[in-house]
Amino acid sequence: MWKCKECGCTDFIQHIVGGLSYIKEINEEGENTKYVDDIEYGEIFCKDCENTGETIEEIAYWEEC
């Protein structure tokens, strides 16, 4: 699991800057059954101490459970 380099927290938040979800197929109930996401993500940050970076590797380290 990823752990914050500053506080050890394992919860992170990443903003979605923009994007689209292309619907390829909708069933009889009106539910999307096949789609493609084209999402642009922003910075990621630690939920507890708000340590921020462009990637998870900048702000956290991987530790086997």
XYZ file of C-alpha atoms in Angstrom:
65
model
C 0.000 0.000 0.000
C 1.107 3.587 -0.555
C 2.057 5.605 2.542
C 2.647 9.351 2.726
C 6.322 10.238 3.109
C 5.480 12.971 5.647
C 2.802 11.493 7.911
C 2.343 7.810 6.965
C -1.312 8.236 5.945
C -2.650 5.760 3.368
C -5.521 7.912 2.030
C -4.960 10.174 -0.984
C -7.114 12.511 -3.076
C -6.626 13.422 -6.724
C -8.596 16.142 -8.467
C -10.149 15.536 -11.858
C -9.271 18.520 -14.043
C -11.557 17.576 -16.910
C -12.512 14.879 -19.314
C -15.236 12.942 -20.989
C -16.844 9.538 -20.777
C -17.659 8.239 -24.248
C -20.757 6.042 -24.182
C -20.418 3.117 -26.565
C -23.467 1.076 -25.577
C -26.631 1.588 -23.497
C -28.886 -1.325 -22.490
C -32.729 -1.371 -22.430
C -32.759 -0.053 -18.840
C -30.791 3.028 -19.939
C -27.578 1.945 -18.183
C -24.165 2.495 -19.742
C -22.808 -0.980 -20.407
C -19.771 -0.025 -22.446
C -17.855 3.248 -22.230
C -14.398 4.744 -22.522
C -13.118 7.349 -20.061
C -10.831 10.128 -21.246
C -10.059 11.866 -17.941
C -7.338 14.378 -17.129
C -6.137 14.189 -13.535
C -4.559 16.994 -11.499
C -2.255 16.922 -8.489
C -2.516 14.191 -5.880
C -2.359 14.965 -2.172
C -2.405 13.264 1.214
C -5.791 13.416 2.915
C -4.262 14.120 6.346
C -1.273 16.435 5.884
C -1.977 17.718 2.332
C 1.525 16.758 1.110
C 1.116 17.436 -2.646
C 2.762 16.247 -5.851
C 2.245 15.506 -9.522
C 2.528 11.729 -8.945
C 2.039 9.350 -6.026
C 5.763 8.505 -6.128
C 6.633 12.129 -5.271
C 4.654 12.142 -2.027
C 4.453 8.502 -0.937
C 6.354 5.215 -0.809
C 5.143 1.665 -1.433
C 5.119 -0.784 1.483
C 4.071 -4.426 1.193
C 1.279 -5.429 3.583
